Structures are given as C-alpha cells and as structure tokens.
Short mmCIF file of C-alpha atoms in Angstrom, two decimals:
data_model
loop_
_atom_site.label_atom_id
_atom_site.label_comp_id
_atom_site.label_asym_id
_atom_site.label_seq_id
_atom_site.Cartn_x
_atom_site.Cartn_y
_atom_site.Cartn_z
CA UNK A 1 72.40 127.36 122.44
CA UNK A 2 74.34 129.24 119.73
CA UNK A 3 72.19 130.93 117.09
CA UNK A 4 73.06 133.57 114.17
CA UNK A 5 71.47 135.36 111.76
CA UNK A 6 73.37 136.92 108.54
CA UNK A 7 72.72 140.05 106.82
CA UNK A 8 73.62 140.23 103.71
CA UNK A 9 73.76 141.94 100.67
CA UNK A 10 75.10 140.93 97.15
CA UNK A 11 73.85 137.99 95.05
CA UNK A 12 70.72 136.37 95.85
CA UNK A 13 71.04 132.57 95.30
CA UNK A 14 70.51 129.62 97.58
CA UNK A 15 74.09 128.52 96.60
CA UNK A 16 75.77 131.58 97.41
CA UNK A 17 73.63 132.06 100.28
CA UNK A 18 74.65 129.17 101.74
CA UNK A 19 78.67 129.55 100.86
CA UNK A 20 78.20 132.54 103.62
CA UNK A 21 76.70 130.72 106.13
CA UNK A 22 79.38 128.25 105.96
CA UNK A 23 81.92 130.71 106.10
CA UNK A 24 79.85 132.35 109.64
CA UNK A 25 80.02 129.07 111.41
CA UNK A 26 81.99 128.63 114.26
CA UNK A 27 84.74 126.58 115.08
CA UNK A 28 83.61 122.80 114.59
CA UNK A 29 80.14 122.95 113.00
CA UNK A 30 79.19 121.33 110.29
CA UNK A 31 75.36 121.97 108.62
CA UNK A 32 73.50 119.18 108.97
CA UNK A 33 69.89 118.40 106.50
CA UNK A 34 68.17 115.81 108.16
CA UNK A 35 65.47 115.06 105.67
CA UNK A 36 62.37 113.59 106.88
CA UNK A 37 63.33 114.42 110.65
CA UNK A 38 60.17 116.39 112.00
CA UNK A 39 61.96 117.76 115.40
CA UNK A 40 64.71 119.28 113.69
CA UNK A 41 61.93 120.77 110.82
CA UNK A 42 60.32 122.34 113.65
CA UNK A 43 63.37 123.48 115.35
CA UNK A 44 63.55 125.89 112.18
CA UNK A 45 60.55 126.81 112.09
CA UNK A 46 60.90 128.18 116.09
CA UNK A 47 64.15 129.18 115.17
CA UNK A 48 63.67 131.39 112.33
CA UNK A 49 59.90 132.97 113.72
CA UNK A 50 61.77 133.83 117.17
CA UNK A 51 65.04 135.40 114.62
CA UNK A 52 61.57 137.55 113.45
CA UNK A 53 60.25 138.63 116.40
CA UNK A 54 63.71 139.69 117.09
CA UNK A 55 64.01 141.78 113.60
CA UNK A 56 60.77 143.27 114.98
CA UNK A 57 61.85 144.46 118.78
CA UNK A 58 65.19 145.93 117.37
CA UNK A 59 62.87 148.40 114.92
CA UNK A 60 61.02 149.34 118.01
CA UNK A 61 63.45 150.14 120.12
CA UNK A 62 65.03 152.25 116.91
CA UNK A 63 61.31 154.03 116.85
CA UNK A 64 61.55 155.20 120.42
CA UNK A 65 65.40 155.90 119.89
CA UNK A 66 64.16 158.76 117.55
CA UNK A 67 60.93 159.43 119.92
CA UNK A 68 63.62 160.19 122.90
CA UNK A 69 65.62 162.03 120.38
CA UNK A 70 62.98 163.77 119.26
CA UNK A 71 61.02 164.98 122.95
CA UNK A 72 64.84 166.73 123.32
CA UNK A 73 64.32 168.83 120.10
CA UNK A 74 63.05 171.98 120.55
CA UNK A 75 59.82 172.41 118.22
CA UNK A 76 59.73 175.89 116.31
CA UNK A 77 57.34 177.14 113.75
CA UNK A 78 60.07 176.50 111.27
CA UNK A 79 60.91 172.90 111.98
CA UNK A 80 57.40 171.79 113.19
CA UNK A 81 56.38 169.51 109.76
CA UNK A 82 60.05 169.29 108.47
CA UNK A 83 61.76 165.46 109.78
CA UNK A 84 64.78 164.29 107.98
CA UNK A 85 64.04 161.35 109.28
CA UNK A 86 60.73 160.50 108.34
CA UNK A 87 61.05 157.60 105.42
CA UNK A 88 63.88 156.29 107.97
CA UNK A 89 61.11 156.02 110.54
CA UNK A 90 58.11 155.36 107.80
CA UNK A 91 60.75 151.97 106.72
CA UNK A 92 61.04 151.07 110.36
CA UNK A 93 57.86 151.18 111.35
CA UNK A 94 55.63 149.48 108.16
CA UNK A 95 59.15 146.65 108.20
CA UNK A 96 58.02 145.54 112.30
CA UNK A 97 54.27 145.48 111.74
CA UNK A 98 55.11 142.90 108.37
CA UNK A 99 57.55 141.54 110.50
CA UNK A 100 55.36 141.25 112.80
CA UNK A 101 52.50 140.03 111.30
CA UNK A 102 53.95 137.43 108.66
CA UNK A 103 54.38 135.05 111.81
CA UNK A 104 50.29 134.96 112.07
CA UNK A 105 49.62 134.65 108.75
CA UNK A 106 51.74 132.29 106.61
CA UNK A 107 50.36 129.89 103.83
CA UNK A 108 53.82 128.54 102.91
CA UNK A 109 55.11 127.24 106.17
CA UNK A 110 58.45 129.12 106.79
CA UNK A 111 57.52 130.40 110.15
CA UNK A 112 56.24 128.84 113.05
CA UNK A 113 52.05 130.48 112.81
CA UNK A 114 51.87 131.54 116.39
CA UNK A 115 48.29 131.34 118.42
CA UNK A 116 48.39 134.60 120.32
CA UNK A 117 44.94 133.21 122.68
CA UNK A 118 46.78 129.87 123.44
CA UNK A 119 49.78 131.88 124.71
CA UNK A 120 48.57 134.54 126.27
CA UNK A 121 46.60 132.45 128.67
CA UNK A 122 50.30 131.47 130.02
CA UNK A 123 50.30 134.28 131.45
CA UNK A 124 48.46 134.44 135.11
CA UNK A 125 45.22 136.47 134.55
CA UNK A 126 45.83 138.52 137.92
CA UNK A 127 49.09 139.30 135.96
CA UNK A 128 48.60 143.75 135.68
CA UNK A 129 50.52 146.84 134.80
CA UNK A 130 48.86 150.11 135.34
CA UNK A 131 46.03 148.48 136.89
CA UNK A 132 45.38 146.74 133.64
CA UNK A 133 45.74 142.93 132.74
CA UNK A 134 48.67 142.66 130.94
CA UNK A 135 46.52 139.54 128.88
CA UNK A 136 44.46 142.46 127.71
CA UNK A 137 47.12 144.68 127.06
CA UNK A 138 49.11 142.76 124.91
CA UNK A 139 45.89 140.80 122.82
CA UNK A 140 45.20 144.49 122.20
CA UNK A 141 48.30 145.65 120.87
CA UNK A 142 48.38 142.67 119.23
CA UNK A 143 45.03 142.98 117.56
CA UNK A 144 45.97 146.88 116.39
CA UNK A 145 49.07 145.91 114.53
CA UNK A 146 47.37 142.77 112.52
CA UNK A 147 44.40 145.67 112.19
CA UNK A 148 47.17 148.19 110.61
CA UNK A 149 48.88 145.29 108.34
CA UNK A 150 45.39 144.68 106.86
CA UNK A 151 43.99 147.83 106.27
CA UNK A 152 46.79 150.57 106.27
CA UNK A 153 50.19 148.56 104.87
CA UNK A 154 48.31 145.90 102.71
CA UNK A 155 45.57 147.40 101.58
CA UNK A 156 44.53 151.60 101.50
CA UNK A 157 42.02 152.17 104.13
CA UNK A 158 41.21 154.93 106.35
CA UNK A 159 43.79 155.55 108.54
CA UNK A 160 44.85 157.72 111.57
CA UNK A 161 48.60 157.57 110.95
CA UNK A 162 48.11 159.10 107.34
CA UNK A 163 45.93 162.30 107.19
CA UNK A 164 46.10 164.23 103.44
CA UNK A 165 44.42 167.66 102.81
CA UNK A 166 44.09 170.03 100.33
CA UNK A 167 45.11 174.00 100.67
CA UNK A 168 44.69 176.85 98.18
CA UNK A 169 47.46 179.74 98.48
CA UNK A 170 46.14 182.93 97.45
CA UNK A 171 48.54 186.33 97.06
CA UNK A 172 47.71 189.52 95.40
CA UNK A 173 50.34 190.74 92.88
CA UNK A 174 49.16 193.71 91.86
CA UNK A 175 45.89 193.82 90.81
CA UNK A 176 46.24 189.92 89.62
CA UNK A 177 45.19 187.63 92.43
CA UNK A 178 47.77 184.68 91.81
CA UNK A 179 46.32 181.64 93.45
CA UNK A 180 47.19 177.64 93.11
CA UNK A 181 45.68 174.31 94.59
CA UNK A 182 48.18 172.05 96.46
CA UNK A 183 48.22 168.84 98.83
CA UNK A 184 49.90 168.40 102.17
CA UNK A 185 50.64 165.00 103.42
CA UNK A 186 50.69 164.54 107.25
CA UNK A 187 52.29 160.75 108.61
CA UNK A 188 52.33 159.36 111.71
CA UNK A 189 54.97 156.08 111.67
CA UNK A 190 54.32 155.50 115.32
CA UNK A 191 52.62 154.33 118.63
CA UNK A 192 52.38 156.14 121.28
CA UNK A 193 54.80 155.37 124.92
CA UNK A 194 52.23 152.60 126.70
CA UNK A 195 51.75 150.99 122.91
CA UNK A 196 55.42 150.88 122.22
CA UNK A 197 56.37 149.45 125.66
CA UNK A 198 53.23 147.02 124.88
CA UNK A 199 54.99 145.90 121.74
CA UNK A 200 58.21 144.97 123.59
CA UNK A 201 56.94 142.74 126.03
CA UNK A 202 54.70 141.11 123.56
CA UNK A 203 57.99 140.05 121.25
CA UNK A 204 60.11 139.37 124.25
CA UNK A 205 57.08 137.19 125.72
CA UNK A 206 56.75 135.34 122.36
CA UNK A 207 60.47 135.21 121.67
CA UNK A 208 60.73 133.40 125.11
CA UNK A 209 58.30 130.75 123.81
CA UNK A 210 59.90 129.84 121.01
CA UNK A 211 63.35 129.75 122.45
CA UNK A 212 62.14 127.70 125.45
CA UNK A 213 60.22 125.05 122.53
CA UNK A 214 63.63 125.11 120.38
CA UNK A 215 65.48 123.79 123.77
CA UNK A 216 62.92 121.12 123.59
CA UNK A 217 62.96 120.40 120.22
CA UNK A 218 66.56 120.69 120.39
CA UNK A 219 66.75 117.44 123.08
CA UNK A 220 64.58 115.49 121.07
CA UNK A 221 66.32 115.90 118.07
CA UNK A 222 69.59 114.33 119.58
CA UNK A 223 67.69 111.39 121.19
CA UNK A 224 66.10 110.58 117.62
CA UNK A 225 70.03 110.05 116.01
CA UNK A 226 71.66 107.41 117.07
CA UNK A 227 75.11 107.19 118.57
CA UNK A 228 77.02 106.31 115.74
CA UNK A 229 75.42 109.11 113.38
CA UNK A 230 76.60 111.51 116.16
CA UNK A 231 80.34 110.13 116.26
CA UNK A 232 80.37 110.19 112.47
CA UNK A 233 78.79 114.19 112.97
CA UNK A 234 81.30 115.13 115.20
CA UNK A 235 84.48 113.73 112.99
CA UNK A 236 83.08 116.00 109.88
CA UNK A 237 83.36 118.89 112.23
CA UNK A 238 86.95 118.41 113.37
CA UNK A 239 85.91 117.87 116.79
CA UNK A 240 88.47 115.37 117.41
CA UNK A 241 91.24 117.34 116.21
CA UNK A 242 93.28 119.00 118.73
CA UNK A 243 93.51 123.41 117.97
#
C-alpha cells in the first residue's frame, strides 16, 4: 500500500495545500472524499497517527546520530559546555515528545487516540530484553515522555533535563574588587542509550498496528463501494488509457 507524506513550505491554505498533493500523486490516482463512509474516515485517522509516529522515530534516530557523533568528540575543558548544536537537538527532541504525545491526547479527532495498555498486552508477557519485560519497558518509556510533555514542554515544572544556577565572578583590579552576578543555563535534550532504543521499538511496535488496521480498513473500504462506483473511479484516473 502506497502512502506519502509532503513537506512543505510556502502558503498555508487548504486550497493550495491540496493543489500539491495533487501534483505528488502518482500515475493514475485520483483523490477520492467519500463523505459519510466510516472505514475510509478511519483509514485516515490510522493513516495520518502512524505518518506521526513516523515524524517521531526519524527525530530519534537524528538524537542518537548526534549522541554517536558526539561519544567520538574528544571533550576538553574548552569545549565541555559549548554545542553548536544544541537548539538543533533542543527542536528535535521537545518536536518527538509533542509528536509523540498528541496521538494520546487529542480532543479534535485528527489522530487515531491510541490505548498504550490495550496494545501492549499484544505483546507475550514472557516477551524480555535485558532480563526485563519488554511490556514494562516500553509502558515505562511511554509513561516518562507523556510525564515530560506535561510538566517540562507544556507546562514549567521541575525538571532534570533543565538545571539553572547562579554564579558571582569576583576579580581584584587594583585595590577595587570588581564583581557581577550572572546565570548559567545547563540542558539536557536527551535520553539516555536503553531509553532511546526503548523509544524505537515503542513507535515501530505502534506504527505496525496501525499499518496492519489500515490494511484492514483498507479491504473493507473497497467491499462497501460497489462495482460500478469503482469502474467509474478507475476511468477518472486514466486507468484505462494505455502509457
């Protein structure tokens, strides 16, 4: 099953928006707008959560890009709080826990809400890594990154990844003791290895949910349109012109 997402950037209007897409599809496709039809509404829904959860596992693996990067890097005294790419790695880490998170929490629809306990218990409870159940592992890392969306990125809590101190520098000139109050800011965008891999197989585990209900929704959809709404489908898309 064929599915794309767009990136774009320019004018923001439904119209416009959907001039692109038309422009992006393949070969004879045609967009289609049931109204009313609930399998192909939910097919959407699946379809755009799962094009989420995939936003979110591509800023991951960019996080531990620059962690691998980074472990190479020789630490000095000079370059020890100095990182040229912190607000690149700030960006990509507060973007995958709302990402993330949106697909739990939505009051207006757009995504599919996702019950983390229903799916989880897919998984065989003898299931481990590291000796630990990987049900465990994953509700956990789950549970942290709703935890950080709610009281670190929504709302200002106390928070391990941001620590902020205060320092006084003090120097004699002459007999004048010069002397000023500053801050220092210290942030953290990041798990550490066993959370990070946590976070991968929890997308890939719910993006193969969603893709394997989408199939499904995908078959019923076709057996809910009758034959001749197909035929007339397919002649809009040029299918029975030769290339």
């Amino acid at each position: 099953m064929q599915q794309k997402s767009l990136k774009l950037v320019g004018e923001q209007s439904t119209e416009e928006n959907v001039r692109l897409i038309k422009k992006a599809l393949p070969s004879k496709s045609i967009l289609i707008d049931f109204d009313g039809n609930p399998y192909l509404k939910e097919f959407l829904l699946h379809f755009y959560t799962a094009n989420n959860f995939e936003s979110v596992k591509e800023l991951i693996y960019k996080l531990v890009e620059y962690r691998v990067n980074e472990m190479e890097t020789e630490i000095s005294p000079d370059n020890f709080y100095s990182d040229s790419n912190f607000y690149v790695k700030r960006s990509f880490f507060i973007s995958a826990i709302i990402i993330y998170s949106k697909c739990f929490n939505s009051p207006k629809g757009k995504v599919k809400k996702m019950d983390i306990k229903y799916l989880l218990k897919k998984l065989p409870p003898d299931l481990t890594l590291d000796d630990k159940s990987i049900q465990d592992r994953l509700f956990t890392i789950h549970q942290k990154i709703i935890t950080l969306r709610n009281k670190y990125i929504a709302h200002v809590e106390d928070s391990d990844f941001e620590t902020v101190k205060a320092f006084l520098t003090m120097n004699m000139n002459g007999r004048i003791l010069e002397h000023s109050l500053n801050g220092i800011y210290l942030g953290t965008y990041n798990f550490d290895s066993e959370e990070m891999q946590d976070w991968i197989l929890l997308t890939s585990f719910l993006i193969k949910n969603l893709v394997e209900k989408q199939n499904e929704l995908a078959g019923l959809f076709f057996n809910s349109i009758s034959r001749d709404e197909l035929l007339k489908l397919a002649a809009e898309a040029g299918a029975f012109e030769k290339n």
